[in-house]
Short mmCIF file of C-alpha atoms in Angstrom, two decimals:
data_model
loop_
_atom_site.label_atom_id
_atom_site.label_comp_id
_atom_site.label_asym_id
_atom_site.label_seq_id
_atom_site.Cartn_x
_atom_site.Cartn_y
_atom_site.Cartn_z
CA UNK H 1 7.15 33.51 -2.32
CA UNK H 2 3.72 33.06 -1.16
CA UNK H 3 3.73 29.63 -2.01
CA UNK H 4 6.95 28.88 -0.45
CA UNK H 5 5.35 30.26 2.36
CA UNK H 6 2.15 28.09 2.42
CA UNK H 7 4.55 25.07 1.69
CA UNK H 8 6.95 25.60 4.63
CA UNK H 9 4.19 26.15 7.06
CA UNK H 10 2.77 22.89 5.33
CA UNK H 11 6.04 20.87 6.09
CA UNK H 12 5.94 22.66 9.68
CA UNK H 13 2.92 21.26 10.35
CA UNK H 14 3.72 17.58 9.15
CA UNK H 15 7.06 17.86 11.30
CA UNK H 16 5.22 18.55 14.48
CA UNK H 17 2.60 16.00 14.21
CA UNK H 18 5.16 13.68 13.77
CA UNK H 19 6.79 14.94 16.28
CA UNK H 20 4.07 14.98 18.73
CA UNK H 21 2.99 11.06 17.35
CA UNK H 22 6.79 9.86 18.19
CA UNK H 23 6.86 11.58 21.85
CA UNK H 24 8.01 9.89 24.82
CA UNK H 25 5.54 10.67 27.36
CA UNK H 26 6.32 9.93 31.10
CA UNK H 27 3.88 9.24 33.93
CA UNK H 28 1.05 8.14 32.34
CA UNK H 29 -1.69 6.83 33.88
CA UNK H 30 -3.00 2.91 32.58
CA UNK H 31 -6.59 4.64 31.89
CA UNK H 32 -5.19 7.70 29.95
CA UNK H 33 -3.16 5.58 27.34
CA UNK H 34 -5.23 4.23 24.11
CA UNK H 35 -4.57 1.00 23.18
CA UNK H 36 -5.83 -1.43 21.43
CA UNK H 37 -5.19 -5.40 22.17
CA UNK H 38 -2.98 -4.82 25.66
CA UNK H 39 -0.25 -7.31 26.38
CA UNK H 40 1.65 -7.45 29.04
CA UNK H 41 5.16 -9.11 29.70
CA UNK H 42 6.26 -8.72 33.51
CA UNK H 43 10.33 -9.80 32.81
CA UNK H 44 11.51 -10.85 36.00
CA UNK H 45 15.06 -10.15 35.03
CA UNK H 46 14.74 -6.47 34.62
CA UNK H 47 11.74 -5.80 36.89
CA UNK H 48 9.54 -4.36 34.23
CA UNK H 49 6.30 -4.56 32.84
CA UNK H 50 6.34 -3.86 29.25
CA UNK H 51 3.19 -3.74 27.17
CA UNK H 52 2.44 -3.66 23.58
CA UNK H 53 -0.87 -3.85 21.72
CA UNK H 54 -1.69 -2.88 17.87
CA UNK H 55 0.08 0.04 16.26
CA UNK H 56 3.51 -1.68 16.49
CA UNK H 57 4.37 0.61 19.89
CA UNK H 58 5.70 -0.48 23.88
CA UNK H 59 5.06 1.17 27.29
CA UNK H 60 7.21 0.51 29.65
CA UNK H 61 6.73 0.50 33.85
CA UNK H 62 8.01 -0.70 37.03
CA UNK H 63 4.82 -1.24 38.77
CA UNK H 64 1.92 -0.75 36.95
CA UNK H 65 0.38 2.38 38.03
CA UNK H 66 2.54 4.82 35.78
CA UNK H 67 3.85 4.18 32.25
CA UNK H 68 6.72 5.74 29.79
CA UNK H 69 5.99 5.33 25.73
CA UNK H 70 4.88 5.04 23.31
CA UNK H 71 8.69 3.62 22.13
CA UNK H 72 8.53 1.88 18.49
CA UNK H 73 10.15 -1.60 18.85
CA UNK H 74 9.20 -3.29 15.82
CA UNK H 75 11.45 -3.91 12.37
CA UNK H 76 10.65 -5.57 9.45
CA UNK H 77 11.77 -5.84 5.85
CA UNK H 78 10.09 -3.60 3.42
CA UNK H 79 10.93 -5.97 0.60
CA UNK H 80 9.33 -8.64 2.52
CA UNK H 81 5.63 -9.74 1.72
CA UNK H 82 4.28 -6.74 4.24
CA UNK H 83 5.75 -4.28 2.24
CA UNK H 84 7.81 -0.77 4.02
CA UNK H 85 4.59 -0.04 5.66
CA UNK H 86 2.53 -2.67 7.16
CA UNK H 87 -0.26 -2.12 9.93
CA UNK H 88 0.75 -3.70 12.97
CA UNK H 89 -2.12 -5.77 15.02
CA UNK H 90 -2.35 -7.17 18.77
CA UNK H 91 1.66 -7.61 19.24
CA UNK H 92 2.02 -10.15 21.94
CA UNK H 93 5.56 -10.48 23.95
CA UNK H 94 6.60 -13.72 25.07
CA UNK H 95 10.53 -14.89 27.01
CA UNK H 96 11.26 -18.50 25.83
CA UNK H 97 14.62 -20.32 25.77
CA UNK H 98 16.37 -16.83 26.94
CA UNK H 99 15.26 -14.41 23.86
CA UNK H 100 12.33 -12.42 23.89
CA UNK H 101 9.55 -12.62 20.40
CA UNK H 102 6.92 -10.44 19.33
CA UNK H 103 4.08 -12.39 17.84
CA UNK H 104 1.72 -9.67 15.95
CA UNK H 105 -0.33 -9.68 12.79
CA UNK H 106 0.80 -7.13 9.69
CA UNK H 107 -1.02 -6.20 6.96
CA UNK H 108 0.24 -5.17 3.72
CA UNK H 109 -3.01 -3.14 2.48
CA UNK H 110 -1.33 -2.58 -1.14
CA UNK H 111 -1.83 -6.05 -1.43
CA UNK H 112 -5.58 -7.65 -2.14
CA UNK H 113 -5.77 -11.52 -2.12
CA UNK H 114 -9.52 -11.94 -2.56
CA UNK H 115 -12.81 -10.52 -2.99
CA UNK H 116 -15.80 -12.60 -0.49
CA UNK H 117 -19.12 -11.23 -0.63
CA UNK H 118 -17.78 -7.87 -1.33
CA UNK H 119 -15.21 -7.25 1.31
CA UNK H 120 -11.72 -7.17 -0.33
CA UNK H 121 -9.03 -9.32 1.47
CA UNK H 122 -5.70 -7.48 2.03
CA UNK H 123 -2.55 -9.62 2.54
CA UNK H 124 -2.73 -10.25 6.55
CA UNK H 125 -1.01 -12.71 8.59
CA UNK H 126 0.24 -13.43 12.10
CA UNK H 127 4.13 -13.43 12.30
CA UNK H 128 6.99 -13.34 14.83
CA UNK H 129 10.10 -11.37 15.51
CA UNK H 130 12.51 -11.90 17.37
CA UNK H 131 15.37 -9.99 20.08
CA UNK H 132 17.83 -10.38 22.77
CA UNK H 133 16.07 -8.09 25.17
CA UNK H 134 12.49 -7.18 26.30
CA UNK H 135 12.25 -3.77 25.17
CA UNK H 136 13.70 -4.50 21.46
CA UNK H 137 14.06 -3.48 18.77
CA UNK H 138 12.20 -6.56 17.52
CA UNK H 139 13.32 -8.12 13.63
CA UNK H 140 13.13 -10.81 11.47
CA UNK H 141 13.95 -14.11 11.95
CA UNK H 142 14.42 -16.97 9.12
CA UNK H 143 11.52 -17.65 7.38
CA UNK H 144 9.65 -14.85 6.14
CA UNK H 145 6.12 -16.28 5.52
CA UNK H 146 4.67 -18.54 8.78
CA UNK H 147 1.36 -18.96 7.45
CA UNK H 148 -0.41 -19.36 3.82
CA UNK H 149 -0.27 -16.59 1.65
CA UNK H 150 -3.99 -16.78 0.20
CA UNK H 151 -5.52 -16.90 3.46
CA UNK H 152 -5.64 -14.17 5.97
CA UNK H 153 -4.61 -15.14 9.72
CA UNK H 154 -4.25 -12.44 12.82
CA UNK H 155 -3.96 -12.71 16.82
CA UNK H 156 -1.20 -15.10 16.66
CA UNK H 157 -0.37 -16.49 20.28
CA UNK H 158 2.03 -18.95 21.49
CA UNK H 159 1.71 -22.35 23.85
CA UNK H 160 4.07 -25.29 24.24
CA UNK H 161 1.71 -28.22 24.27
CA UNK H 162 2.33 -31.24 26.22
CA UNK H 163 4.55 -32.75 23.17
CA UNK H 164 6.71 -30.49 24.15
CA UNK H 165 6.89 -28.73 20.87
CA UNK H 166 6.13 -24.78 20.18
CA UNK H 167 3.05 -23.49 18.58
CA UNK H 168 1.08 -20.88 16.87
CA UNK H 169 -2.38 -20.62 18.06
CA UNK H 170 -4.09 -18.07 15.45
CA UNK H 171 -7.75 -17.00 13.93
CA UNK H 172 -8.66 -17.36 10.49
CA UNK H 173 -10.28 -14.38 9.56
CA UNK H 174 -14.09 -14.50 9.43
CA UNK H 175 -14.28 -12.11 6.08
CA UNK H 176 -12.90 -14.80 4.24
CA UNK H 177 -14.24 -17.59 5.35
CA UNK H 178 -17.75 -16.55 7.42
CA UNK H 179 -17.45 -18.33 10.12
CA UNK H 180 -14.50 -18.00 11.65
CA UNK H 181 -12.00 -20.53 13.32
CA UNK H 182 -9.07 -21.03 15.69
CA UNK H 183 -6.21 -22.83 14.69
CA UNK H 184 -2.80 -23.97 15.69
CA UNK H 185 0.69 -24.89 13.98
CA UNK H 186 3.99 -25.88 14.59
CA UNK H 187 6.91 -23.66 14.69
CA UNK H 188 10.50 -24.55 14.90
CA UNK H 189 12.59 -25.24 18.42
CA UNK H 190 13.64 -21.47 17.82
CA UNK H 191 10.30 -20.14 16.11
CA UNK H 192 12.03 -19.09 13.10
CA UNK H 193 9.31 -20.18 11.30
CA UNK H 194 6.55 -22.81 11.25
CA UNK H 195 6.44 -26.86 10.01
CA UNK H 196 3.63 -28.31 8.23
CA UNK H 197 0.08 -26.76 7.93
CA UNK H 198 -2.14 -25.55 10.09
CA UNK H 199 -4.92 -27.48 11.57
CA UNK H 200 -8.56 -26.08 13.12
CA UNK H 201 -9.20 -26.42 16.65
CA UNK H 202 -12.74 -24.82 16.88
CA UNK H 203 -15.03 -22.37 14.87
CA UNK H 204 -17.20 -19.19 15.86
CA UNK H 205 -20.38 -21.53 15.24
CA UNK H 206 -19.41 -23.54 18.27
CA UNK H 207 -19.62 -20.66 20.18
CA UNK H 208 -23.17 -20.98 22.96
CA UNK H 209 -22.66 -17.34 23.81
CA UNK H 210 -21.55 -15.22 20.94
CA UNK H 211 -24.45 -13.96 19.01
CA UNK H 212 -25.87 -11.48 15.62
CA UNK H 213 -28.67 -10.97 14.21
CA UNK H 214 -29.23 -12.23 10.31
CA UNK H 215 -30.64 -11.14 7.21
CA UNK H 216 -34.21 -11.67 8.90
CA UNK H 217 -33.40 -10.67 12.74
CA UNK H 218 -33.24 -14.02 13.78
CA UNK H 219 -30.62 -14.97 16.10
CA UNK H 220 -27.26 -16.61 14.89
CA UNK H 221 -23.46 -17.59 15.87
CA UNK H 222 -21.51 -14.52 15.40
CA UNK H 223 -18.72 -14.78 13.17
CA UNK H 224 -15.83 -13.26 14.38
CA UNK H 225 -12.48 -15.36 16.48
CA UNK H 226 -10.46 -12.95 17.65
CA UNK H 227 -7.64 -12.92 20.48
CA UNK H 228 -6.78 -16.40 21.65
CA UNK H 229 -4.87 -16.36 24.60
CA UNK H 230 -3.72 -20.19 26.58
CA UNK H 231 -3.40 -20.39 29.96
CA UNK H 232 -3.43 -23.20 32.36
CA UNK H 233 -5.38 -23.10 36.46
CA UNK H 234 -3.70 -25.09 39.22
CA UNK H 235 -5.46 -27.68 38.98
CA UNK H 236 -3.53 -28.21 35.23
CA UNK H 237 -6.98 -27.70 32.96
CA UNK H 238 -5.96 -26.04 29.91
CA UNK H 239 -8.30 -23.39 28.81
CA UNK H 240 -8.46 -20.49 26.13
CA UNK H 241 -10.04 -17.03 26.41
CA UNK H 242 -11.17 -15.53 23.15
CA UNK H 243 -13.66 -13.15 22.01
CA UNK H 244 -16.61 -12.37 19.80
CA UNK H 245 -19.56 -10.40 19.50
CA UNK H 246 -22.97 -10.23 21.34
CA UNK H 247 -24.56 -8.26 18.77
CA UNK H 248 -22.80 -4.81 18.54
CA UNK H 249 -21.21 -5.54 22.00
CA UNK H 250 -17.27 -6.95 22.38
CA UNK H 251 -17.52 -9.56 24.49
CA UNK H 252 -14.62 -12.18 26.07
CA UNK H 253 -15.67 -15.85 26.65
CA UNK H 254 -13.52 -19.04 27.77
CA UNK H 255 -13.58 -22.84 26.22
CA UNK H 256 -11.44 -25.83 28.02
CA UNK H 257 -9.53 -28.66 26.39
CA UNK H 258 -11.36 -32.41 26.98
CA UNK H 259 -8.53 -33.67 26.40
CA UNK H 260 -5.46 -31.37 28.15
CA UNK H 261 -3.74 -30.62 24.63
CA UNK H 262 -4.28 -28.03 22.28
CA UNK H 263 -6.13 -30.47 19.81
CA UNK H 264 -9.84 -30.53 22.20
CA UNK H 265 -11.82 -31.17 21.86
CA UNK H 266 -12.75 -27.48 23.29
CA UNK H 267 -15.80 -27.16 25.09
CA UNK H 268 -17.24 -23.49 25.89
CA UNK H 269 -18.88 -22.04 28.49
CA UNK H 270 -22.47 -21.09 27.72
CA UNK H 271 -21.68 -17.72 29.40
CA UNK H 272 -19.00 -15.02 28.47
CA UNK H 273 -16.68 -14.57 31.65
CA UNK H 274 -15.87 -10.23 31.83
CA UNK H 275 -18.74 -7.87 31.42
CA UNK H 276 -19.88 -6.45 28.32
CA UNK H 277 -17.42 -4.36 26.30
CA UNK H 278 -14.39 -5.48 27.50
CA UNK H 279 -12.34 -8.21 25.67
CA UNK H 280 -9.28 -9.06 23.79
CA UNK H 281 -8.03 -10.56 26.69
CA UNK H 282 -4.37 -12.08 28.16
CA UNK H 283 -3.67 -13.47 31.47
CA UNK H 284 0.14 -12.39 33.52
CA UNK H 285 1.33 -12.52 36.83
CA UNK H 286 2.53 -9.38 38.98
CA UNK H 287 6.09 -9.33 40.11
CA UNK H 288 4.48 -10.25 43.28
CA UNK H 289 2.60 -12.87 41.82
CA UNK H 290 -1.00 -11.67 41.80
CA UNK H 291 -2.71 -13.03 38.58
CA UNK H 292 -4.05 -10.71 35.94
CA UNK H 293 -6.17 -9.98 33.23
CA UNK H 294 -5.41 -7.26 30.62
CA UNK H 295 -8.29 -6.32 28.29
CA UNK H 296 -9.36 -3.42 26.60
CA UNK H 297 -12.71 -1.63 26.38
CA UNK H 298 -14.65 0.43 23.69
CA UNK H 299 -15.72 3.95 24.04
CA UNK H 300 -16.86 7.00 21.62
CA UNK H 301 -15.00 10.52 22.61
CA UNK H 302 -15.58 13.57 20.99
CA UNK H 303 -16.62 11.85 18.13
CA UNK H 304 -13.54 9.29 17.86
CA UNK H 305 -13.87 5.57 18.70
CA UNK H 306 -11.10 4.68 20.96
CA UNK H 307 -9.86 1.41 23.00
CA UNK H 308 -8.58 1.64 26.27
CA UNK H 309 -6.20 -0.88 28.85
CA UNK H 310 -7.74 -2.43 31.77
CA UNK H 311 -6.85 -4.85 34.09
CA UNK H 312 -9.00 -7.57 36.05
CA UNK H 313 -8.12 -9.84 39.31
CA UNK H 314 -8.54 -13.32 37.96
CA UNK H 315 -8.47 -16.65 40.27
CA UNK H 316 -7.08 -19.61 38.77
CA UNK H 317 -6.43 -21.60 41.99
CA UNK H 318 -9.84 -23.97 40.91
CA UNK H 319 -10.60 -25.86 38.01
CA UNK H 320 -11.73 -22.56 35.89
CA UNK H 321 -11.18 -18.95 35.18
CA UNK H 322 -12.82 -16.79 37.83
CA UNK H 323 -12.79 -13.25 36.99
CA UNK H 324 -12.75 -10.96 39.81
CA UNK H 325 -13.09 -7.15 39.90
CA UNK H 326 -10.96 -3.76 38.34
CA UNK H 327 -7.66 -3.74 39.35
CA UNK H 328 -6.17 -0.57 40.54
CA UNK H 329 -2.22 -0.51 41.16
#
């Protein structure tokens, strides 16, 4: 009896941490919600902002200042490559051709696909689903593999170049190949899955600003890409904001296309463009049509490392990225 006891209480337990993880809260404050990777969709059809981030998860709002979540949104085939469980990475919403896709990066950790230097590669790649509305649920499309299996890929964004045709912009993870790069590929008219192979744009060692220390303290390129996100100012110069390190700090810097197409040459700015510890970066417009930047920061509470969404004024009305002050809805 006793340990019926113990093992009900046990099961108790379990049931109302689950509980408590799967509870809509309402009201919510942008500042009180953590998050990492924020990405926000304002869909002008039904007047909501809806943002999603890593952890597979969506807040919804109607103006910014207070948000309902977290709702789960994302489905995907547990006899697929990412197995029944798969982390879920910097989800990214985007409205094209009138359905709504959910670029993210999964991670099937029961999987190992290489061993560099000591750090064991798990099975990771940037992938898309798919749905007829904004708020989900999210699921597979066609092709079930976008990007090569023996290489690990993540932050997977999405541009249509001046071709006309759709692409992946993604990172190539650093702890495979140490130094790591940004790269783009094609995806079919309906982005059911990708043509061809990838191709590098630029690497972490072109980076002026993004910095670590090596073996003996001297200065070097850090060697981390992480969060590509395109945009274009008014003027029609293409840019992308990504970030890095400086040292231990997470840091979000901006490089512009020579040529006005994806393929560069990309030339970066010698300084990073938000303060220190804020990055992982995407650009949106209000409802109203105030541009935005959505980042998150880094911060240590009670012990536990946590991420948390901000938003920055941004100018794009010159020929670069000005980034203004916090902005509070």
């Amino acid at each position: 009896m006793k340990k019926l006891f113990v093992l009900s209480l046990l099961l108790i337990s379990v049931f109302n941490l689950s509980a408590q993880r799967n509870k809509i809260r309402q009201n919510v404050p942008l500042d009180s919600i953590v998050l990492s990777d924020p990405f926000i969709l304002a869909d002008e059809a039904s007047q909501m902002y809806y943002m999603t981030g890593t952890g597979g998860r969506m807040w919804k709002s109607p103006d910014l200042k207070l948000w309902e979540g977290p709702y789960k949104v994302a489905q995907t085939d547990p006899a697929s490559w990412m197995g029944p469980r798969p982390m879920i990475w910097a989800a990214e919403l985007f409205h094209y051709q009138n359905k709504y896709y959910y670029f993210a990066t999964f991670t099937n950790r029961e999987v190992k696909i290489d061993t560099v230097r000591g750090n064991v590669i798990e099975r990771r790649a940037s992938h898309i689903l798919a749905s007829d509305k904004p708020d989900g649920p999210y699921v597979p499309m066609q092709d079930s593999i976008y990007l090569p299996e023996d290489l690990p890929t993540l932050d997977g964004t999405f541009w249509v170049d001046t071709d006309g045709k759709p692409y992946m912009i993604y990172c190539g993870e650093w702890l495979a190949n140490w130094n790591g790069t940004m790269e783009k590929i094609e995806l079919k008219s309906d982005l059911s899955g990708s043509i061809g192979e990838g191709k590098i744009l630029f690497r972490a060692s072109d980076s002026p600003w993004s910095k670590e220390k090596d073996e003996d303290g001297n200065d070097i390129f850090n060697k981390v890409t992480d969060g590509p996100f395109l945009f274009k100012t008014e003027t029609g110069r293409l840019g992308m904001i990504w970030t890095s390190w400086v040292y231990n700090v997470y840091t979000q810097g901006v490089a512009y296309s020579q040529s006005g197409t994806l393929d560069g040459p990309w030339i970066h700015e010698e300084e990073p463009i938000t303060p220190p510890n804020f990055g992982h970066g995407m650009l949106f417009q209000t409802l109203e049509g105030q541009w935005l930047m959505s980042v998150h920061s880094h911060k240590v509470v009670d012990g536990r490392y946590i991420r948390v969404p901000h938003l920055f004024k941004v100018d794009l009305s010159g020929d670069k990225l000005v980034v203004g002050e916090i902005y509070n809805p």
